[in-house]
Short mmCIF file of C-alpha atoms in Angstrom, two decimals:
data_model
loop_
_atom_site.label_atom_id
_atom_site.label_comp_id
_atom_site.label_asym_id
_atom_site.label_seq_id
_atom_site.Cartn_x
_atom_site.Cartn_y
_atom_site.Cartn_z
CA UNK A 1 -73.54 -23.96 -71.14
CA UNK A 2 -70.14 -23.43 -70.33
CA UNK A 3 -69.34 -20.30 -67.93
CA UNK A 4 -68.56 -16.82 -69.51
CA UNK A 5 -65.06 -17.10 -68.05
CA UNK A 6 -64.35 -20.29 -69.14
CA UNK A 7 -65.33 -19.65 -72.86
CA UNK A 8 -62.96 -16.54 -72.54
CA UNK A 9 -59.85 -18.33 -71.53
CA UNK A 10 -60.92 -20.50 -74.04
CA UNK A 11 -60.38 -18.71 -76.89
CA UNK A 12 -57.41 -16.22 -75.31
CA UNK A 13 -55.66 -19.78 -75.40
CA UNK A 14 -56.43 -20.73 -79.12
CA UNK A 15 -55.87 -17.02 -80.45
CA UNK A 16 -52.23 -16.98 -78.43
CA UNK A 17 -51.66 -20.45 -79.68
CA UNK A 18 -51.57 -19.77 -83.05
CA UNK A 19 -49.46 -16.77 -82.46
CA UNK A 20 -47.16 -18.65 -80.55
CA UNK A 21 -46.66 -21.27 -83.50
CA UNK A 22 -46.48 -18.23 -86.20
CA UNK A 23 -43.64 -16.90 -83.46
CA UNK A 24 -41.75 -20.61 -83.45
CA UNK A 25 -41.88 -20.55 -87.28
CA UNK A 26 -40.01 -17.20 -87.50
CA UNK A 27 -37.71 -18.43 -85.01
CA UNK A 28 -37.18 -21.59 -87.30
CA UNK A 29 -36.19 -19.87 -90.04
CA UNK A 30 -33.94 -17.38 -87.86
CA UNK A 31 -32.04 -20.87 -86.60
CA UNK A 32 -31.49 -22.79 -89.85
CA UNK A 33 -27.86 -23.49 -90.55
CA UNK A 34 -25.16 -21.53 -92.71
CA UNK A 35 -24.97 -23.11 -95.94
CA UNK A 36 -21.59 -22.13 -95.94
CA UNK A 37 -18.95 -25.40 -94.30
CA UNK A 38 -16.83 -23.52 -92.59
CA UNK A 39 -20.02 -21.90 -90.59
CA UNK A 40 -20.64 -24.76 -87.58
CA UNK A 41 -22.68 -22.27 -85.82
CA UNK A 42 -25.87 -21.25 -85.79
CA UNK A 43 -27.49 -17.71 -86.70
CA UNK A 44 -28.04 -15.85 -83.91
CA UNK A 45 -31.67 -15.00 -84.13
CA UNK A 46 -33.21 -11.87 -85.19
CA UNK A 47 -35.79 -10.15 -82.68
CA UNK A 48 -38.67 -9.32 -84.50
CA UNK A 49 -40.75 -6.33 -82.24
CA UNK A 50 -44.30 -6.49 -84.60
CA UNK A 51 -44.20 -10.45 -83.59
CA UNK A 52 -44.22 -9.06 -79.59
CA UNK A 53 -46.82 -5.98 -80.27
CA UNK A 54 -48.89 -8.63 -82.11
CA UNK A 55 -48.63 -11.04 -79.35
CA UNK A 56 -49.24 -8.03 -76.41
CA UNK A 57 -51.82 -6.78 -78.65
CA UNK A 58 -53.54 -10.17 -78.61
CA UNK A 59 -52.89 -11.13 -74.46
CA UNK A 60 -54.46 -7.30 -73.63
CA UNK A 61 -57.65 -7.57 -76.08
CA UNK A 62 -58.68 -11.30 -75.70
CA UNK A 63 -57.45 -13.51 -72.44
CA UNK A 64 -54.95 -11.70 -70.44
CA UNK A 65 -55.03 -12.50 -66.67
CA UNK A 66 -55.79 -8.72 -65.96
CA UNK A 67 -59.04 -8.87 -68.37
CA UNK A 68 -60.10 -11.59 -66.57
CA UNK A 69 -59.19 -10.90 -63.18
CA UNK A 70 -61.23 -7.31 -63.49
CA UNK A 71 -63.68 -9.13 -65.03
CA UNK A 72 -64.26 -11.40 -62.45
CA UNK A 73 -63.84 -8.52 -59.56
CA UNK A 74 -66.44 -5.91 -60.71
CA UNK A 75 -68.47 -9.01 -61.89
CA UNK A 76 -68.22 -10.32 -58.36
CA UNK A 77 -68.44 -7.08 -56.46
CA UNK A 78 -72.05 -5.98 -58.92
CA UNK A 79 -73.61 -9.50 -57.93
CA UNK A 80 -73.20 -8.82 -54.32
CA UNK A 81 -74.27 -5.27 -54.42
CA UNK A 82 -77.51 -6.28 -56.81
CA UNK A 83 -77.97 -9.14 -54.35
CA UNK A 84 -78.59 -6.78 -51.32
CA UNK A 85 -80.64 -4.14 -53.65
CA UNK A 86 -82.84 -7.34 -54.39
CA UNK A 87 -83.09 -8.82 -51.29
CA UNK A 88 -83.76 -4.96 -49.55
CA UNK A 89 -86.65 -5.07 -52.18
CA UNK A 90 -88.60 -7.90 -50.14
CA UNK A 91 -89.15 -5.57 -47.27
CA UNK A 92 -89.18 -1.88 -48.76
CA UNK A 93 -92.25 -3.39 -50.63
CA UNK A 94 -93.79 -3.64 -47.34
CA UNK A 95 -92.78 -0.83 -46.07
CA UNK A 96 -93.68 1.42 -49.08
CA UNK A 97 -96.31 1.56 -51.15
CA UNK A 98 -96.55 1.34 -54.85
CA UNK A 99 -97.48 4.99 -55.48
CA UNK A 100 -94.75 5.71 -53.97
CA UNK A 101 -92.18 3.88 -55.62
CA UNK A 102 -94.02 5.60 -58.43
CA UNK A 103 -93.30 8.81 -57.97
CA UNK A 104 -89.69 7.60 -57.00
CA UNK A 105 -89.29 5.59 -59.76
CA UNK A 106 -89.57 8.83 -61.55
CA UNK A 107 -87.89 11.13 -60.14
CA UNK A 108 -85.08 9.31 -60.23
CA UNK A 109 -85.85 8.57 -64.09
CA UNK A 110 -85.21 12.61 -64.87
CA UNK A 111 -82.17 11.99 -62.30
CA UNK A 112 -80.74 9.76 -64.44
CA UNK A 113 -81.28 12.24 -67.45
CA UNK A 114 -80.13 15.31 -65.93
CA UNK A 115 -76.66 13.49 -64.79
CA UNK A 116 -76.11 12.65 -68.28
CA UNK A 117 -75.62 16.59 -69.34
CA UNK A 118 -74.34 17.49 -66.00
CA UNK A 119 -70.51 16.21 -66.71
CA UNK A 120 -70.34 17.34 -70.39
CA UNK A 121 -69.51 13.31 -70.95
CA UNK A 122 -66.22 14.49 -70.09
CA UNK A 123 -66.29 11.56 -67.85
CA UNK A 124 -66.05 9.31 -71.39
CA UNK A 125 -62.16 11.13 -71.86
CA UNK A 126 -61.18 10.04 -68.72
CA UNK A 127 -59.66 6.44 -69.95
CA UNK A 128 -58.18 7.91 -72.69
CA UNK A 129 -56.27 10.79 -70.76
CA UNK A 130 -52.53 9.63 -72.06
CA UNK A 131 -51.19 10.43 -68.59
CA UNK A 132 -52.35 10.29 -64.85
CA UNK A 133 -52.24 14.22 -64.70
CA UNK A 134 -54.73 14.96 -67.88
CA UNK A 135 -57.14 12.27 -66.30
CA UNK A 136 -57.15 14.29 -63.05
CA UNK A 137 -57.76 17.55 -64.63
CA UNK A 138 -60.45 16.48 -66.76
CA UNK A 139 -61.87 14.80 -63.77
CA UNK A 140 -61.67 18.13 -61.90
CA UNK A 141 -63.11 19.93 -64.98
CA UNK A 142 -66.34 17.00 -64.94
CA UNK A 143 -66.78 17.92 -61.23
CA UNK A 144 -66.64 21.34 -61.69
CA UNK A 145 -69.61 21.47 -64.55
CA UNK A 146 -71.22 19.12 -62.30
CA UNK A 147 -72.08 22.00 -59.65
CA UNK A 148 -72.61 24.64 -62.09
CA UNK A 149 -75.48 21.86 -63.29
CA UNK A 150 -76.35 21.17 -60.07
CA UNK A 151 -77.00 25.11 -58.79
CA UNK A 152 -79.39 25.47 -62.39
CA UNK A 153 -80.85 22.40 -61.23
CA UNK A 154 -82.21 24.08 -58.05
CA UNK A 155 -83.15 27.07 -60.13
CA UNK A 156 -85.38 25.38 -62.03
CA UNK A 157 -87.04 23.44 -59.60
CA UNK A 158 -87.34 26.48 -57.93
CA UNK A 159 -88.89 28.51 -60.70
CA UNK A 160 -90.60 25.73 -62.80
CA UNK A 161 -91.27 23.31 -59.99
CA UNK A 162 -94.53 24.14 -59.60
CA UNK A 163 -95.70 24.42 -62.79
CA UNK A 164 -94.75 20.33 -63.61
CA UNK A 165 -96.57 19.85 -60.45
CA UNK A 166 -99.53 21.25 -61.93
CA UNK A 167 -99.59 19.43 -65.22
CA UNK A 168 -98.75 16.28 -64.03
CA UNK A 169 -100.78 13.54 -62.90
CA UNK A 170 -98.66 12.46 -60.11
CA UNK A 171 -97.71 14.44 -56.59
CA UNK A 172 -94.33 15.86 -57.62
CA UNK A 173 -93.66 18.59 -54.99
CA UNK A 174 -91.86 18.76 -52.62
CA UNK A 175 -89.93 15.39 -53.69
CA UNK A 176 -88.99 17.16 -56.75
CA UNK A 177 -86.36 18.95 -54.12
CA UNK A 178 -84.26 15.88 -54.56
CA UNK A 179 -83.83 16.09 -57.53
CA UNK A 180 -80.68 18.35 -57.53
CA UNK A 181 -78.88 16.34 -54.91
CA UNK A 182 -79.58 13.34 -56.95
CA UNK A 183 -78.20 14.25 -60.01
CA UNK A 184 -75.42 15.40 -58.38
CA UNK A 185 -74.80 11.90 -56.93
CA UNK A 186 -75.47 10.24 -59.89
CA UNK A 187 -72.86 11.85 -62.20
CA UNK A 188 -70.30 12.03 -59.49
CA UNK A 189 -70.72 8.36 -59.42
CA UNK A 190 -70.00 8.32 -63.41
CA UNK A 191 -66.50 10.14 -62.94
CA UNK A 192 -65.74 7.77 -59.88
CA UNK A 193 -66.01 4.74 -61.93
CA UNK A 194 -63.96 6.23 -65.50
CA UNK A 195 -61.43 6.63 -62.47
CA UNK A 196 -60.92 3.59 -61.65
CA UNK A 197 -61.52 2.32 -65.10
CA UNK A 198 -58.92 4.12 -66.15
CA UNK A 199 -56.75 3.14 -63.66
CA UNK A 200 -57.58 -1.03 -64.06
CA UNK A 201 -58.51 -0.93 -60.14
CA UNK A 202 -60.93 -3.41 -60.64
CA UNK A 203 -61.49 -4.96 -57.38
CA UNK A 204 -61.59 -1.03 -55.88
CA UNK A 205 -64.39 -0.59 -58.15
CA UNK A 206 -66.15 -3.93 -57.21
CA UNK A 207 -66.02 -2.59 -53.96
CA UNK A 208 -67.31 0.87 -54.40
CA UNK A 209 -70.04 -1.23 -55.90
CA UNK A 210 -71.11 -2.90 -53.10
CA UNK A 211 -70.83 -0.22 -50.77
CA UNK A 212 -73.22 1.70 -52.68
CA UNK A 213 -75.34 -0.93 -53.14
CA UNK A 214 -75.56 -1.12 -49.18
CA UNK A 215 -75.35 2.21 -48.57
CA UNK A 216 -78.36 3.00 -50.38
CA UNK A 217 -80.47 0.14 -49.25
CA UNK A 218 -79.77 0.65 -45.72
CA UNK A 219 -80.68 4.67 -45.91
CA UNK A 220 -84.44 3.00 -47.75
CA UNK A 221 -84.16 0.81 -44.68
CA UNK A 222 -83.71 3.31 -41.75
CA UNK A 223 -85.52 6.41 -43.70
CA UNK A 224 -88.93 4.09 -44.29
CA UNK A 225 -90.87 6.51 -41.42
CA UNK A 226 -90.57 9.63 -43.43
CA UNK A 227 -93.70 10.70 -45.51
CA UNK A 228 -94.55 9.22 -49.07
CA UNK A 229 -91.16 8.49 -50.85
CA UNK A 230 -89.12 10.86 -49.20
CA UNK A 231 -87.50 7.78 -47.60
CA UNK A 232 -86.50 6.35 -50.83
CA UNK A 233 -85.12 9.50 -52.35
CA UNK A 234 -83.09 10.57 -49.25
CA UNK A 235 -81.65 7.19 -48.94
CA UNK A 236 -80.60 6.74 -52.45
CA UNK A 237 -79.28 9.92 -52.29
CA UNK A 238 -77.19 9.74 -48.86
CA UNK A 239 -76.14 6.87 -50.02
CA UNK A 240 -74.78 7.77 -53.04
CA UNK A 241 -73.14 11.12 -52.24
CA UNK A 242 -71.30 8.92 -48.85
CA UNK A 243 -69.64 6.66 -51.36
CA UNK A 244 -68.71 9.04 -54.11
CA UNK A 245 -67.27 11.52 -51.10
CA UNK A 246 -65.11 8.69 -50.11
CA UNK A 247 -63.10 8.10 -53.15
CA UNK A 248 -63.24 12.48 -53.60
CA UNK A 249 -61.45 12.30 -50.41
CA UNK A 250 -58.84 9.32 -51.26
CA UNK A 251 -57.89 11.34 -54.64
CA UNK A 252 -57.58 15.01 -52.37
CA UNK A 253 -54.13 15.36 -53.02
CA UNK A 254 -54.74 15.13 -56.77
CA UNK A 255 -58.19 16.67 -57.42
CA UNK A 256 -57.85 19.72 -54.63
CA UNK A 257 -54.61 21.65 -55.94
CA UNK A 258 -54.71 25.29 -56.30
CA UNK A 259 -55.39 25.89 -59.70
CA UNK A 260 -57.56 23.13 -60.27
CA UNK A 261 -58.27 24.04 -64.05
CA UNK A 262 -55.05 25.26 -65.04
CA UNK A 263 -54.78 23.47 -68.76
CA UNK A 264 -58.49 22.41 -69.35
CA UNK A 265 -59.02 25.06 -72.26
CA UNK A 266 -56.11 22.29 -74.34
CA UNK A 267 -58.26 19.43 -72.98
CA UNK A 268 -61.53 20.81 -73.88
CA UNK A 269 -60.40 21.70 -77.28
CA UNK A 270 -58.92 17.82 -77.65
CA UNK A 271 -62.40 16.52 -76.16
CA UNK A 272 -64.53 18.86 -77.90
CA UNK A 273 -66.63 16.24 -79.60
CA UNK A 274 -67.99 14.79 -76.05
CA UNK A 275 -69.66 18.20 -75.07
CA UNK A 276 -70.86 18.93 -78.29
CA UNK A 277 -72.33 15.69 -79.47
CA UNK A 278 -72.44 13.43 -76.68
CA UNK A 279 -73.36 14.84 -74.19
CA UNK A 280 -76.65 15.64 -76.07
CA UNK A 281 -76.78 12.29 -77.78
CA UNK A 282 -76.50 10.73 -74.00
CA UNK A 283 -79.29 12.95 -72.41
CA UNK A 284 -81.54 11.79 -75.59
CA UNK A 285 -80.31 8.03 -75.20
CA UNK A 286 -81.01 7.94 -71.10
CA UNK A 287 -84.48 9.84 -72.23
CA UNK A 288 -85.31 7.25 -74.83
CA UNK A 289 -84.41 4.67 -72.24
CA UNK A 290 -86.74 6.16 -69.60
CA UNK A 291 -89.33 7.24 -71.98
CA UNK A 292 -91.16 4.19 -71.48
CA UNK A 293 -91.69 4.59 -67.59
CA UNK A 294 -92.42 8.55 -67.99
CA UNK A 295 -94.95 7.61 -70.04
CA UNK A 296 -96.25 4.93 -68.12
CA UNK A 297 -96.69 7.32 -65.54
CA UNK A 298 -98.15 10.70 -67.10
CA UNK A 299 -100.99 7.76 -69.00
CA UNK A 300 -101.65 5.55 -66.00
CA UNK A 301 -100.68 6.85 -62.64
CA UNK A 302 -98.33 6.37 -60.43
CA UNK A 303 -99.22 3.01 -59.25
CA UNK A 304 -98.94 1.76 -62.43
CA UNK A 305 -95.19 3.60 -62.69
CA UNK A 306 -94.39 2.18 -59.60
CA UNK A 307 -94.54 -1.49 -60.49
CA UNK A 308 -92.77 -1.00 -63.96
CA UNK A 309 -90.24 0.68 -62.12
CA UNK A 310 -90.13 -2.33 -59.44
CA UNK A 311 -89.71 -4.86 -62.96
CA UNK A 312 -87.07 -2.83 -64.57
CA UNK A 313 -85.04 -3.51 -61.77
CA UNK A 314 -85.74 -6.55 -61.62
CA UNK A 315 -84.86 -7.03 -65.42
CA UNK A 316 -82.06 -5.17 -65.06
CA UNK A 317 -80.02 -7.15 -62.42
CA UNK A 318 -78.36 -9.25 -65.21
CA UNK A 319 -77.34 -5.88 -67.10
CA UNK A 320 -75.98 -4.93 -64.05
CA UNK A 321 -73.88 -7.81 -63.06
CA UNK A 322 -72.29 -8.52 -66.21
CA UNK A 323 -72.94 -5.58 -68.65
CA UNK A 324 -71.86 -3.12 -66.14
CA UNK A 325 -68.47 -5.27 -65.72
CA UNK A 326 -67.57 -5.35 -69.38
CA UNK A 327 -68.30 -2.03 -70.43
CA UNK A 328 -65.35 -1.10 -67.48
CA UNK A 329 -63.39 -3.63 -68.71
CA UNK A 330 -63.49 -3.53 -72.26
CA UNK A 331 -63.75 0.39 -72.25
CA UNK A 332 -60.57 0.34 -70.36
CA UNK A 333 -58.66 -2.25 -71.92
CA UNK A 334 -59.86 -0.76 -75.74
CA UNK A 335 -59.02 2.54 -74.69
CA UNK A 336 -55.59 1.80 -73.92
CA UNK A 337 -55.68 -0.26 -77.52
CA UNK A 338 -56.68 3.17 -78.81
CA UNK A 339 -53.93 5.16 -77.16
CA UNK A 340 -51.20 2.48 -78.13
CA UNK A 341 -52.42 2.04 -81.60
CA UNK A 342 -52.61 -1.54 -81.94
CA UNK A 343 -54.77 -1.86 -84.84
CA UNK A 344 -59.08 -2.32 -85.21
CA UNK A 345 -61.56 -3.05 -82.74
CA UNK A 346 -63.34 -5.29 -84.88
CA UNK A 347 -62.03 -8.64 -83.52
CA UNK A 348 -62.70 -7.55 -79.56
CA UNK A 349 -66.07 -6.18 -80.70
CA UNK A 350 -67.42 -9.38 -82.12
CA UNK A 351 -66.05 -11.71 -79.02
CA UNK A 352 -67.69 -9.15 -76.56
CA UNK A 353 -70.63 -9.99 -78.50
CA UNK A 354 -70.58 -13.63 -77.94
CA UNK A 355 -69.58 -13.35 -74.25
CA UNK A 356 -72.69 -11.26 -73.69
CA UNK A 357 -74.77 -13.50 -75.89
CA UNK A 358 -74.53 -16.31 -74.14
CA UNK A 359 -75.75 -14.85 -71.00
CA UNK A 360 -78.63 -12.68 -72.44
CA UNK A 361 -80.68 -16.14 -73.46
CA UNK A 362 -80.76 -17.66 -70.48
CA UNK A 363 -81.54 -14.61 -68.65
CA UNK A 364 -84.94 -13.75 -71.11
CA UNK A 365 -85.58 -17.49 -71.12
CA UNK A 366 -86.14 -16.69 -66.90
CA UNK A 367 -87.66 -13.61 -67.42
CA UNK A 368 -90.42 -15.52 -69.78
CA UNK A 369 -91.21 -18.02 -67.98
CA UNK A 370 -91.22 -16.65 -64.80
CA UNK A 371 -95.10 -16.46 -63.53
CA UNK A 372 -96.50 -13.47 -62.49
CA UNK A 373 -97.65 -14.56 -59.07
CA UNK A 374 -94.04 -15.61 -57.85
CA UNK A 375 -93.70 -12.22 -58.05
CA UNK A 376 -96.87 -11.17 -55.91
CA UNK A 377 -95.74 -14.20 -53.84
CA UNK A 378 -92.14 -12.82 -52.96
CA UNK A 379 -93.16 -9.33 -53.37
CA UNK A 380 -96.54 -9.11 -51.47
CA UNK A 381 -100.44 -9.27 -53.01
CA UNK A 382 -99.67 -5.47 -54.18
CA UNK A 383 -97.04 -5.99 -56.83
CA UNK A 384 -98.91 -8.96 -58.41
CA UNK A 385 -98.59 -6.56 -61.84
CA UNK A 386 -94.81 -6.66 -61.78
CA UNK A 387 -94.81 -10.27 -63.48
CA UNK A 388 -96.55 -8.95 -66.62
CA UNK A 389 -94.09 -5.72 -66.72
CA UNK A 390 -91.28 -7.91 -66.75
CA UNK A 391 -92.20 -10.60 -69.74
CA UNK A 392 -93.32 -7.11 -71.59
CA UNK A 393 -89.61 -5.99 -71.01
CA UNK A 394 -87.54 -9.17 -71.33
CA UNK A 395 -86.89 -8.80 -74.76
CA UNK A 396 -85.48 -4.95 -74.64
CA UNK A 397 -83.77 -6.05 -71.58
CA UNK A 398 -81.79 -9.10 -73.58
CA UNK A 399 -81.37 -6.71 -76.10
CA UNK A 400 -79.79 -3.96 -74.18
CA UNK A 401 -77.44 -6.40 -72.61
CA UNK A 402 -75.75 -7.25 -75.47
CA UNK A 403 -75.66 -3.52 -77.20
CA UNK A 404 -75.52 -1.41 -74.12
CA UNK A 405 -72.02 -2.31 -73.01
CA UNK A 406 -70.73 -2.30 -76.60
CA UNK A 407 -72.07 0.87 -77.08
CA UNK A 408 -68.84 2.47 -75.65
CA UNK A 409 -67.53 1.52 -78.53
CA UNK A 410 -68.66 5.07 -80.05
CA UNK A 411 -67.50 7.02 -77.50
CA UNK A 412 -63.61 5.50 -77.65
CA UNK A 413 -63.76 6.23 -81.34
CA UNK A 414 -65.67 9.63 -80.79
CA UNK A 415 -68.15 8.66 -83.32
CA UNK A 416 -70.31 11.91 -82.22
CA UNK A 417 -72.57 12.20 -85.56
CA UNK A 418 -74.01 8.66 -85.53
CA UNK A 419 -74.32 8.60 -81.87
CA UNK A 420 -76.55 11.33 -81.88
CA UNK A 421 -78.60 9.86 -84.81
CA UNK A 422 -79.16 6.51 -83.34
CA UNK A 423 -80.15 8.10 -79.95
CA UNK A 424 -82.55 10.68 -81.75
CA UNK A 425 -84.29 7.54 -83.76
CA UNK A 426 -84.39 5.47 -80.32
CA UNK A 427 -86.03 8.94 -78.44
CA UNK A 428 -88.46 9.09 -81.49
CA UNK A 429 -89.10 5.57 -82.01
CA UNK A 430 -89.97 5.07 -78.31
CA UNK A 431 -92.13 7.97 -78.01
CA UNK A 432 -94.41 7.12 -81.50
CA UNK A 433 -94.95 3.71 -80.34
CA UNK A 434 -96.15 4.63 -76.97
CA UNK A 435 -98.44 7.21 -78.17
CA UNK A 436 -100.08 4.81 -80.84
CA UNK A 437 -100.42 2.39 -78.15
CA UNK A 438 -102.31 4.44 -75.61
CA UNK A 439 -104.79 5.61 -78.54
CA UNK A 440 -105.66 2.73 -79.70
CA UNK A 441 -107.02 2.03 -76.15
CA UNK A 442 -104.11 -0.73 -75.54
CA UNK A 443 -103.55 -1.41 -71.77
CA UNK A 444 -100.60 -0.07 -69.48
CA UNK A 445 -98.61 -3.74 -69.87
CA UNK A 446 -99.46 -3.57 -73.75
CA UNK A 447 -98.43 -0.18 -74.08
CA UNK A 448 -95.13 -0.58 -72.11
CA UNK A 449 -94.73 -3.75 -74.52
CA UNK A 450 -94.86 -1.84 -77.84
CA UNK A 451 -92.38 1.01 -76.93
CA UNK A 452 -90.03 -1.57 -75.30
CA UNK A 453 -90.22 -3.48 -78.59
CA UNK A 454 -89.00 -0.39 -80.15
CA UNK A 455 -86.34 -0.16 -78.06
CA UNK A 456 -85.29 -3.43 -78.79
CA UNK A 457 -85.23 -2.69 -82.61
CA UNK A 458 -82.97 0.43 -81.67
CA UNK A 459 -80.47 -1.90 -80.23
CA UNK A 460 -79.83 -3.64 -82.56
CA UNK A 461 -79.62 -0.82 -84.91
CA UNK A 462 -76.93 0.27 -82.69
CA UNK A 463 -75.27 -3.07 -82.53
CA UNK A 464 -74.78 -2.69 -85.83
CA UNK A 465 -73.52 0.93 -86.15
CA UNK A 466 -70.90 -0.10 -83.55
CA UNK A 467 -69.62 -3.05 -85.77
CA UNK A 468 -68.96 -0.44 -88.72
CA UNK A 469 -67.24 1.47 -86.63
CA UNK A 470 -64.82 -0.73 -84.68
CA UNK A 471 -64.23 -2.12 -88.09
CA UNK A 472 -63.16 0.85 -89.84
CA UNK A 473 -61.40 2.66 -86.83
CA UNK A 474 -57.57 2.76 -86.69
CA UNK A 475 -56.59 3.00 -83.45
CA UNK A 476 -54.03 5.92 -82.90
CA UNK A 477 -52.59 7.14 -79.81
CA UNK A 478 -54.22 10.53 -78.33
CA UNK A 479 -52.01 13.00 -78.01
#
């Protein structure tokens, strides 16, 4: 199989080709001589401008050099920052235990929820800010609905802390006090990287990356003698919150200014749809996507949470070396399609598609036929179960490769209405299968099977949806 970047330039090189020979041919007929005898000369030739938008048009959404080059950068920067997270996993294994990395597991699952209503998905306007200045004020408007999320945060885990304690299974207090700081982290991290989307800083985002990557796995590391998984939580946290400071503090001149939201009521009004629908449609999407592991752990335990936890990491290393680089890229380089109006989507949809294809096989084949005990072998006798969580996931996990990243597509069109509809049936879907599952007396790797299978089917439901859309969408430029 030939590499992803080779099968880009690929067909950049065809696709400009054939532009390039429609371009000669208008030139050709431009340079043909006077009929008239007493004209030696030749026409001066006419510049045609839709010949150069169609040939820009084609360089930005297929093969140029700057696709490529931030493709290759956050590509590069995500497989070294995955590669420590792995390779830290060989001794926090031994150093924690798997009810802990249970109840860490989730905890960070309702994390990952919470940050997805804590920013509004303002974040998502961001790239398609026409100028420097609206990107900076809707960033300072996401950061500001980020702490008013975070303080009701701590009021709820204040006043309804205890009360999940008590009705869950699993030993939530007082790790549940991380939650707040976590969120916090989380969709700080969000607006950091629609930044630098926006911007095309590629290789500065491959390297925020990996310093979060580290950052977090040396604070697991160093943390390991505090109690239960306070270790883990603190050190994804501190992590987290050190690297998003860091750019905060590089963009002080910018974010920082006196009247920070001077002008968001216009921006708010032009974003309106993001609030409204997806910012609900995203909290039900990251729910239906952590459904499975909630579950897991309110029917079996936290043991039993703790190695599905352990395996969706583990499955989703190739989602987050390649998926997480084109989503940046292609969200940034189709958003600025969008702004400059340069036609559908359709074309840069489909050959996203491929790209991803032809790394999601490979990548369940290894899943499958992985055996369990390589995994109890590099992992330790405890985590023997992670091998069966991972060939019960594979198939989501190939799945969400392909449709998670072209997902965004909805959110650069501001399809709100079917976004929240296909995140509703995944939310539903999930949860149906999972509960048939568990009464029918079906096992914790059968169970986590069936709803992953579901979630499968929801991707490619969404695949689809996405197709319609960048088919039918005209890009026009947002004023």
């Amino acid at each position: 199989m030939p590499p992803v970047k080779h099968v880009i330039g690929t067909f950049a090189r065809t696709e400009l080709g054939e532009c390039q020979s429609s371009w000669q041919q208008r030139q050709a007929r431009f340079l043909r001589p006077a009929r008239s005898r007493t004209v030696s000369a030749l026409r001066r030739p006419t510049v045609d401008m839709a010949d150069y938008r169609r040939m820009a048009a084609l360089r930005a959404r297929l093969g140029s050099p700057r696709v490529l080059a931030g493709l290759a950068s956050i590509s590069g920067g995500t497989i070294a920052s995955q590669a420590v997270v792995v390779a830290s996993m060989l001794l926090l294994t031994r150093l924690y235990s798997p009810e802990s990395f249970g109840i860490y597991s989730y905890i960070l699952a309702l994390a990952g929820v919470a940050a997805t209503i804590a920013t509004g998905r303002l974040e998502a306007a961001i790239p398609l800010a026409v100028t420097r200045d609206r990107a900076h004020l809707i960033c300072r408007v996401a950061v500001a609905a980020v702490s008013v999320f975070t303080f009701i945060c701590a009021l709820l885990v204040a006043f309804v802390g205890s009360a999940l304690d008590a009705h869950s299974d699993l030993p939530l207090l007082p790790w549940l006090w991380f939650l707040p700081p976590l969120t916090t982290a989380i969709a700080l991290w969000g607006v950091v990287t629609q930044m630098l989307a926006r911007d095309r800083r590629y290789r500065s985002l491959a390297g925020r990356s990996v310093a979060n990557g580290m950052s977090t796995s040396v604070g697991k590391l160093v943390l390991a003698w505090l109690p239960g998984p306070s270790g883990l939580l603190a050190g994804e946290t501190a992590g987290r919150l050190a690297v998003v400071s860091g750019f905060l503090w590089t963009r002080r001149g910018a974010l920082f200014v006196r009247h920070p939201l001077l002008g968001a009521k216009t921006e708010l009004r032009r974003f309106w749809r993001l609030p409204a629908f997806f910012a609900p449609a995203a909290a039900m999407n990251a729910f239906g996507l952590q459904l499975p592991l909630l579950l897991t752990a309110s029917l079996f335990g936290a043991e039993a949470a703790g190695a599905l936890g352990l395996a969706s990491l583990f499955t989703s290393v190739p989602a987050a070396v390649l998926g997480t680089a084109v989503t940046q890229v292609f969200m940034g380089e189709v958003a600025s399609r969008h702004r400059q109006g340069t036609g559908t989507l359709r074309r840069t949809y489909l050959h996203a598609s491929f790209r991803l294809l032809i790394v999601s096989l490979p990548a369940a084949a290894v899943m499958l036929l992985l055996p369990p005990s390589f995994y109890g072998l590099v992992l330790g006798p405890a985590w023997l179960p992670v091998g069966e969580y991972v060939r019960a996931i594979s198939l989501a996990a190939a799945a969400g490769l392909i449709a998670g990243p072209l997902s965004q597509v909805l959110f650069i069109t501001q399809s709100g209405l079917a976004t929240l509809l296909l995140d509703g049936f995944r939310v539903v879907s999930v949860l149906l299968c999972g509960w048939i599952a568990s009464m029918s007396g079906a096992s914790s790797v059968e169970t986590v099977f069936v709803m992953y299978l579901a979630l499968a089917t929801t991707y490619g439901l969404t695949w689809l949806v996405g197709l319609r859309v960048a088919g039918a969408h005209q890009g026009s430029e947002t004023k």
